[in-house]
Coordinates of C-alpha atoms and ligand atoms in Angstrom, one line a residue:
M1 CA -10.9 -11.5 25.8
P2 CA -12.3 -14.4 24.1
I3 CA -8.8 -15.7 22.6
I4 CA -9.1 -19.0 20.8
N5 CA -7.7 -21.7 23.5
R6 CA -5.7 -23.5 21.0
I7 CA -4.1 -20.4 20.0
S8 CA -3.1 -19.4 23.6
E9 CA -1.3 -22.7 23.7
F10 CA 1.0 -21.8 21.1
H11 CA 1.7 -18.4 22.5
D12 CA 5.2 -19.5 23.6
D13 CA 6.2 -21.3 20.4
I14 CA 5.0 -18.1 18.2
T15 CA 6.9 -15.7 20.7
E16 CA 10.1 -17.8 20.2
W17 CA 9.8 -17.6 16.4
R18 CA 9.3 -13.8 16.6
R19 CA 12.4 -13.3 18.7
D20 CA 14.3 -15.6 16.5
I21 CA 13.3 -13.3 13.5
H22 CA 13.8 -10.2 15.6
A23 CA 17.6 -11.4 16.2
H24 CA 18.1 -11.9 12.5
P25 CA 16.6 -8.8 10.6
E26 CA 16.8 -8.5 6.9
L27 CA 16.2 -5.6 4.5
Q28 CA 13.9 -5.1 1.5
F29 CA 14.0 -7.9 -0.9
D30 CA 17.0 -9.6 0.9
V31 CA 14.6 -11.5 3.5
N32 CA 16.2 -14.8 2.4
R33 CA 16.5 -16.4 5.9
T34 CA 13.1 -15.2 7.1
A35 CA 11.4 -16.3 3.8
A36 CA 13.2 -19.9 4.3
L37 CA 12.0 -20.1 7.9
V38 CA 8.4 -19.0 6.9
A39 CA 8.5 -21.8 4.1
E40 CA 9.9 -24.4 6.5
K41 CA 7.3 -23.8 9.3
L42 CA 4.5 -23.8 6.6
K43 CA 5.7 -27.1 5.6
E44 CA 5.9 -28.5 9.0
F45 CA 2.3 -27.2 9.6
G46 CA 1.1 -29.3 6.8
V47 CA -0.1 -26.5 4.5
D48 CA -1.4 -27.8 1.4
E49 CA 0.8 -25.6 -1.1
I50 CA 3.9 -23.3 -0.5
V51 CA 5.2 -21.3 -3.3
T52 CA 8.5 -19.3 -2.8
G53 CA 10.2 -16.5 -4.8
I54 CA 7.0 -14.5 -5.5
G55 CA 8.1 -10.8 -5.6
Q56 CA 11.7 -12.1 -5.5
T57 CA 11.4 -13.4 -1.9
G58 CA 7.8 -13.4 -1.1
V59 CA 6.3 -16.8 0.4
V60 CA 2.5 -18.0 -0.1
G61 CA 1.0 -20.6 1.6
V62 CA -2.4 -22.5 0.7
I63 CA -4.5 -24.0 3.1
K64 CA -7.8 -25.7 2.3
G65 CA -10.6 -25.8 4.6
R66 CA -12.6 -29.2 5.5
K67 CA -15.3 -27.9 3.0
S68 CA -14.9 -26.4 -0.4
Q69 CA -18.4 -25.6 -1.4
S70 CA -18.2 -22.0 -0.9
G71 CA -15.6 -21.5 -3.7
R72 CA -14.3 -18.6 -1.8
T73 CA -10.6 -17.8 -1.2
I74 CA -9.4 -15.3 1.6
G75 CA -5.9 -13.6 1.7
L76 CA -4.2 -12.7 4.8
R77 CA -0.9 -10.6 4.6
A78 CA 2.2 -10.1 6.8
D79 CA 5.3 -8.2 5.8
M80 CA 8.8 -9.7 6.7
D81 CA 11.4 -6.9 6.3
A82 CA 13.2 -4.7 8.8
L83 CA 14.8 -1.2 8.8
P84 CA 18.2 0.1 8.6
I85 CA 18.4 1.2 12.4
Q86 CA 20.8 0.2 14.9
E87 CA 18.9 -1.3 17.9
I88 CA 20.0 0.4 21.1
V89 CA 18.4 -1.9 23.9
D90 CA 20.1 -5.0 25.0
R91 CA 17.5 -7.6 24.8
P92 CA 18.3 -11.2 24.9
Y93 CA 17.0 -11.5 21.2
K94 CA 18.8 -8.1 20.2
S95 CA 19.4 -7.8 16.5
K96 CA 22.8 -9.6 15.5
T97 CA 23.0 -7.6 12.7
P98 CA 24.6 -4.1 13.2
G99 CA 22.6 -1.3 11.8
V100 CA 19.6 -3.3 11.1
M101 CA 16.5 -4.1 13.4
H102 CA 12.9 -4.9 13.4
A103 CA 11.7 -1.5 14.5
C104 CA 8.1 -1.8 12.7
G105 CA 7.2 -5.1 14.1
H106 CA 7.2 -7.1 11.0
D107 CA 8.8 -9.8 13.2
G108 CA 5.5 -9.9 15.1
H109 CA 3.4 -9.8 11.8
T110 CA 5.3 -12.7 10.2
A111 CA 5.3 -14.7 13.5
M112 CA 1.5 -13.9 14.1
L113 CA 0.4 -15.2 10.5
L114 CA 2.8 -18.4 11.0
G115 CA 0.6 -18.9 14.0
A116 CA -2.6 -18.5 12.4
A117 CA -1.3 -20.7 9.6
R118 CA -0.4 -23.5 12.1
Y119 CA -4.0 -23.3 13.7
L120 CA -6.0 -23.1 10.5
A121 CA -3.8 -26.1 9.0
E122 CA -4.5 -28.0 12.1
T123 CA -8.3 -27.3 12.4
R124 CA -9.3 -26.5 8.9
N125 CA -12.7 -25.4 10.5
F126 CA -13.7 -23.3 7.2
D127 CA -15.4 -23.7 4.0
G128 CA -13.1 -22.4 1.3
T129 CA -9.4 -21.4 0.9
A130 CA -7.1 -19.3 3.1
V131 CA -4.1 -18.0 1.6
V132 CA -1.3 -16.8 3.7
I133 CA 0.8 -14.0 2.2
F134 CA 4.4 -13.1 3.6
Q135 CA 5.8 -10.2 1.5
P136 CA 9.3 -8.7 1.4
A137 CA 10.3 -5.1 1.0
E138 CA 7.3 -3.3 2.7
E139 CA 9.7 -0.5 3.9
G140 CA 10.2 1.4 0.6
G141 CA 10.8 -1.4 -1.9
G142 CA 7.3 -2.0 -3.0
G143 CA 7.3 -5.8 -2.5
G144 CA 3.5 -5.8 -2.3
R145 CA 3.3 -4.4 -5.4
E146 CA 5.7 -6.7 -7.0
M147 CA 3.8 -9.9 -5.8
V148 CA 0.5 -8.4 -7.1
K149 CA 2.3 -7.6 -10.5
E150 CA 3.4 -11.1 -10.9
G151 CA -0.2 -12.1 -10.9
M152 CA -0.5 -13.4 -7.1
M153 CA -4.2 -12.5 -6.9
D154 CA -5.4 -14.4 -9.9
R155 CA -2.9 -17.4 -9.6
F156 CA -4.3 -18.1 -6.1
G157 CA -7.9 -17.1 -6.8
I158 CA -7.8 -14.6 -4.0
D159 CA -11.4 -12.8 -3.7
E160 CA -10.5 -10.7 -0.8
V161 CA -7.5 -9.7 1.3
Y162 CA -6.7 -8.4 4.7
G163 CA -3.7 -6.9 6.5
M164 CA -2.9 -5.9 10.0
H165 CA -0.3 -3.7 11.7
N166 CA 0.7 -3.4 15.2
A167 CA 0.2 0.1 16.7
P168 CA 2.1 1.6 19.6
G169 CA 0.0 4.3 21.4
I170 CA -3.3 2.4 20.7
P171 CA -4.5 0.8 23.8
F172 CA -3.5 -2.9 24.3
G173 CA -5.5 -5.3 22.5
Q174 CA -7.7 -2.6 20.8
F175 CA -8.4 -2.9 17.0
S176 CA -8.7 0.3 15.1
I177 CA -10.0 0.7 11.6
R178 CA -12.1 3.0 9.3
P179 CA -13.6 2.7 6.1
G180 CA -12.2 4.5 3.0
P181 CA -8.8 6.3 3.1
M182 CA -6.7 5.4 6.3
M183 CA -3.2 6.1 5.1
A184 CA -1.6 8.2 2.6
S185 CA 0.0 8.0 -0.6
A186 CA 3.7 8.3 -0.2
D187 CA 5.5 9.6 -3.2
M188 CA 9.3 10.7 -3.6
F189 CA 10.7 13.6 -5.7
I190 CA 14.0 14.8 -6.7
I191 CA 14.8 18.3 -8.0
D192 CA 17.9 18.9 -9.9
I193 CA 18.7 22.5 -10.5
E194 CA 21.5 23.7 -13.1
G195 CA 22.6 27.4 -13.0
K196 CA 26.3 28.8 -13.5
G197 CA 29.0 28.1 -11.1
G198 CA 31.7 30.6 -10.4
H199 CA 33.5 32.8 -8.1
A200 CA 31.3 33.8 -5.1
A201 CA 32.9 37.1 -5.1
R202 CA 31.5 37.9 -8.5
P203 CA 27.9 37.2 -8.3
Q204 CA 27.3 39.2 -11.5
R205 CA 29.0 36.5 -13.4
V206 CA 26.9 33.5 -11.9
I207 CA 23.5 31.8 -11.7
D208 CA 23.1 30.9 -8.1
T209 CA 21.7 27.6 -7.6
T210 CA 21.6 27.8 -3.9
L211 CA 19.4 30.9 -4.3
V212 CA 17.3 29.3 -6.8
G213 CA 16.8 26.0 -4.6
A214 CA 15.9 28.3 -1.5
H215 CA 13.1 30.0 -3.6
I216 CA 11.8 26.7 -4.9
M217 CA 11.7 25.1 -1.4
T218 CA 10.0 28.3 -0.2
A219 CA 7.5 28.3 -3.0
L220 CA 6.7 24.6 -2.8
Q221 CA 5.3 25.4 0.7
S222 CA 2.6 27.5 -1.1
V223 CA 1.3 24.3 -2.8
V224 CA -0.6 22.8 0.4
S225 CA -1.5 26.1 1.7
R226 CA -2.7 27.9 -1.4
N227 CA -3.7 25.2 -4.0
V228 CA -4.9 22.4 -2.0
D229 CA -8.6 22.6 -0.7
P230 CA -7.9 23.4 3.1
V231 CA -10.5 20.3 4.1
E232 CA -8.1 17.9 2.1
A233 CA -5.0 16.5 3.7
A234 CA -1.4 17.0 2.0
V235 CA 2.0 17.1 3.0
I236 CA 5.2 18.4 0.9
S237 CA 8.4 18.1 3.0
V238 CA 11.9 18.9 1.5
T239 CA 14.2 16.7 3.5
T240 CA 17.5 17.1 1.5
F241 CA 19.3 20.4 0.0
K242 CA 22.5 19.5 -1.5
A243 CA 24.7 22.1 -3.1
G244 CA 28.5 23.2 -3.0
D245 CA 31.4 22.3 -1.6
A246 CA 33.4 25.5 -0.7
F247 CA 32.8 28.8 0.9
N248 CA 33.9 30.8 -2.1
V249 CA 32.6 28.8 -4.9
V250 CA 28.8 29.2 -6.2
P251 CA 28.0 25.8 -7.3
Q252 CA 27.0 24.9 -10.7
T253 CA 24.2 22.4 -9.6
A254 CA 22.0 21.8 -6.7
Q255 CA 19.6 19.1 -5.6
L256 CA 16.5 19.0 -3.4
T257 CA 14.7 15.7 -2.6
G258 CA 11.7 14.9 -0.2
T259 CA 8.4 13.4 0.1
A260 CA 4.8 14.2 -0.9
R261 CA 1.7 12.6 0.8
T262 CA -2.0 12.8 0.3
L263 CA -5.2 11.0 1.1
S264 CA -6.9 11.2 -2.4
P265 CA -5.9 10.5 -6.0
E266 CA -7.1 14.0 -7.0
V267 CA -5.0 15.9 -4.5
R268 CA -2.0 13.6 -5.6
D269 CA -2.3 14.6 -9.2
L270 CA -2.7 18.2 -8.1
L271 CA 0.5 18.2 -6.1
E272 CA 2.6 16.8 -9.0
I273 CA 1.2 19.3 -11.4
R274 CA 1.8 22.3 -9.5
M275 CA 5.2 21.2 -8.1
K276 CA 6.4 20.7 -11.7
E277 CA 5.1 24.3 -12.5
I278 CA 6.9 25.8 -9.4
V279 CA 9.9 24.0 -10.1
E280 CA 10.5 24.8 -13.8
H281 CA 9.2 28.6 -13.5
T282 CA 10.9 29.6 -10.3
A283 CA 14.2 28.4 -11.8
A284 CA 13.5 30.1 -15.1
A285 CA 12.9 33.4 -13.4
F286 CA 16.4 33.3 -12.2
G287 CA 17.8 32.2 -15.5
A288 CA 18.6 28.6 -14.4
K289 CA 17.0 25.4 -15.3
A290 CA 15.2 23.0 -12.9
T291 CA 13.5 19.6 -13.3
L292 CA 11.1 17.7 -11.2
D293 CA 11.5 14.0 -11.0
Y294 CA 8.2 13.0 -9.2
Q295 CA 8.2 9.3 -8.3
R296 CA 4.7 7.6 -7.4
H297 CA 5.5 5.1 -4.7
Y298 CA 2.5 3.7 -2.6
P299 CA -1.0 4.7 -3.4
V300 CA -3.6 5.8 -0.9
L301 CA -4.5 2.9 1.5
S302 CA -8.2 2.8 1.3
N303 CA -10.3 0.1 3.0
H304 CA -13.3 -1.2 1.0
P305 CA -16.3 -0.1 3.3
E306 CA -18.1 -3.6 3.2
Q307 CA -14.7 -5.4 4.0
A308 CA -13.8 -2.7 6.9
E309 CA -17.3 -3.2 8.5
F310 CA -16.6 -7.2 8.3
A311 CA -13.1 -6.7 9.8
G312 CA -14.6 -4.8 12.6
K313 CA -17.1 -7.3 13.4
V314 CA -14.5 -9.9 13.5
A315 CA -12.5 -7.8 15.8
R316 CA -15.2 -7.5 18.1
M317 CA -15.3 -11.3 18.6
V318 CA -11.8 -10.9 19.9
S319 CA -11.7 -7.9 21.7
D320 CA -14.1 -5.6 23.6
K321 CA -12.4 -2.6 22.3
V322 CA -12.7 -1.9 18.7
D323 CA -12.6 1.8 17.1
M324 CA -14.3 2.0 13.8
N325 CA -13.3 5.5 13.3
T326 CA -9.5 5.5 13.6
P327 CA -7.8 8.9 12.6
Q328 CA -6.2 8.8 9.3
V329 CA -2.6 9.2 9.1
M330 CA 0.0 10.4 6.4
G331 CA 2.2 7.3 6.8
G332 CA 2.2 5.0 3.7
E333 CA 1.5 1.4 3.5
D334 CA 2.6 -1.2 0.7
F335 CA -0.5 -3.3 1.6
S336 CA -2.4 -0.6 -0.6
F337 CA -1.3 -2.1 -3.8
M338 CA -3.1 -5.5 -2.5
L339 CA -6.2 -3.1 -1.8
E340 CA -6.3 -1.9 -5.3
A341 CA -6.4 -5.2 -6.9
R342 CA -8.8 -6.8 -4.4
P343 CA -11.5 -5.7 -1.9
G344 CA -10.1 -5.9 1.4
A345 CA -9.2 -4.0 4.9
F346 CA -6.2 -3.0 6.9
I347 CA -6.6 -3.0 10.7
Y348 CA -4.3 -1.8 13.4
I349 CA -3.9 -3.8 16.6
G350 CA -2.9 -1.6 19.8
Q351 CA 0.1 -2.8 21.4
G352 CA -0.1 -0.3 24.3
D353 CA 1.9 2.2 25.5
T354 CA 5.3 1.4 24.0
Q355 CA 8.0 3.0 22.0
Y356 CA 6.9 4.2 18.5
L357 CA 7.4 2.7 15.4
H358 CA 10.8 3.0 13.6
H359 CA 12.5 4.1 17.0
P360 CA 15.6 2.5 17.9
E361 CA 14.1 1.2 21.5
Y362 CA 11.1 -0.1 19.7
D363 CA 10.1 -3.7 20.5
F364 CA 6.9 -5.6 19.4
N365 CA 4.8 -6.6 22.3
D366 CA 4.7 -10.3 22.4
E367 CA 1.4 -10.0 24.5
I368 CA -0.6 -9.3 21.7
I369 CA 0.1 -12.5 19.9
P370 CA -2.8 -14.5 20.9
I371 CA -5.3 -11.6 20.0
G372 CA -3.7 -10.9 16.6
V373 CA -3.8 -14.7 15.8
S374 CA -7.3 -15.2 17.0
Y375 CA -8.3 -12.2 14.9
W376 CA -6.8 -14.1 11.7
A377 CA -8.5 -17.5 12.7
K378 CA -11.9 -15.9 13.4
L379 CA -11.6 -13.8 10.2
V380 CA -11.3 -16.9 8.0
E381 CA -13.9 -19.0 10.0
T382 CA -16.5 -16.3 9.7
A383 CA -16.0 -15.2 6.2
M384 CA -16.2 -18.9 5.0
P385 CA -18.1 -20.6 7.9
A386 CA -18.0 -24.5 7.8
D387 CA -21.3 -25.2 9.3
Ligands
ZN1 ZN1 7.6 0.9 9.1
ZN2 ZN1 5.2 -1.6 9.3

């Protein structure tokens, strides 16, 4: 594979950073050690400007090319946070924090973008500006949204933005991408039911919230099957149902929570409207009251067609395996907020037949480092050629 030679020379260093980050995982916005390490490395590489504390703990580095005639600025983004999972494999660099581990490979993403920053700051073989973005809280906290909200795109004059995620199950070294929607909107809902508690032996005197909850749960499954166009994608999963403490008491209240996913804004609106109707009217039919708190978290991750095409072209410079038609998935990604703010594209880099993401045995495959870093470098050098 046409890996950039200079980057291969950094392979051991980048692996060492990756494993150091792996051993010290941090959650959500509390990525203080990782962010400090990132800022320290960027300084060491001679990056022109380093700004910390964007989106609480996000870090941004600005690298100017040897020319600045194009006036263009390209953003490259990595995520820094880990997951509340207990790592179960005894590796030399196993997590030192009980119950927390890098099970999504963000340790690898951070290390690869650091590698790219080192190469770009050393060579500067481009005409324009590269901005490296290290975000906190990808796993549910919306760190990307916070960085965008604080005006990162305007502040650094970012014209286009690119993201990359490792992918177990995709062949080693293969890049996979598609134009348009690639990952789902990821929303959360909470349904609170209030009935009338009482003695379980006197059902005529109670309004049974467990029965109401069961009917709501069942009826919700009609939304995807009966309201959503069958050629569209949608998921509604009720994942918790909490009610009651005793075998002989009908509980006064019950609560259901879960997640709703779609690949289009229209279907997303439809789910929220139909869920609200079902929740309120089903409860009313039993004489109970129920409310739907539908919380919109991550929007659909939609690659801009021109930038997805460009990302594929760059990927082909680095790898002979590029899939431009990767299947859509119903997982969500915080990078979607950046793609709402600027044109860009998100790409998967295959890490071969390894344990899947969010599994307690998962580990980032260090062998993909030179491929991923070469992709970042080529992307900048090709988007903003110096000659
Ligand atoms: Zn994840
Ligand atoms: Zn991830």
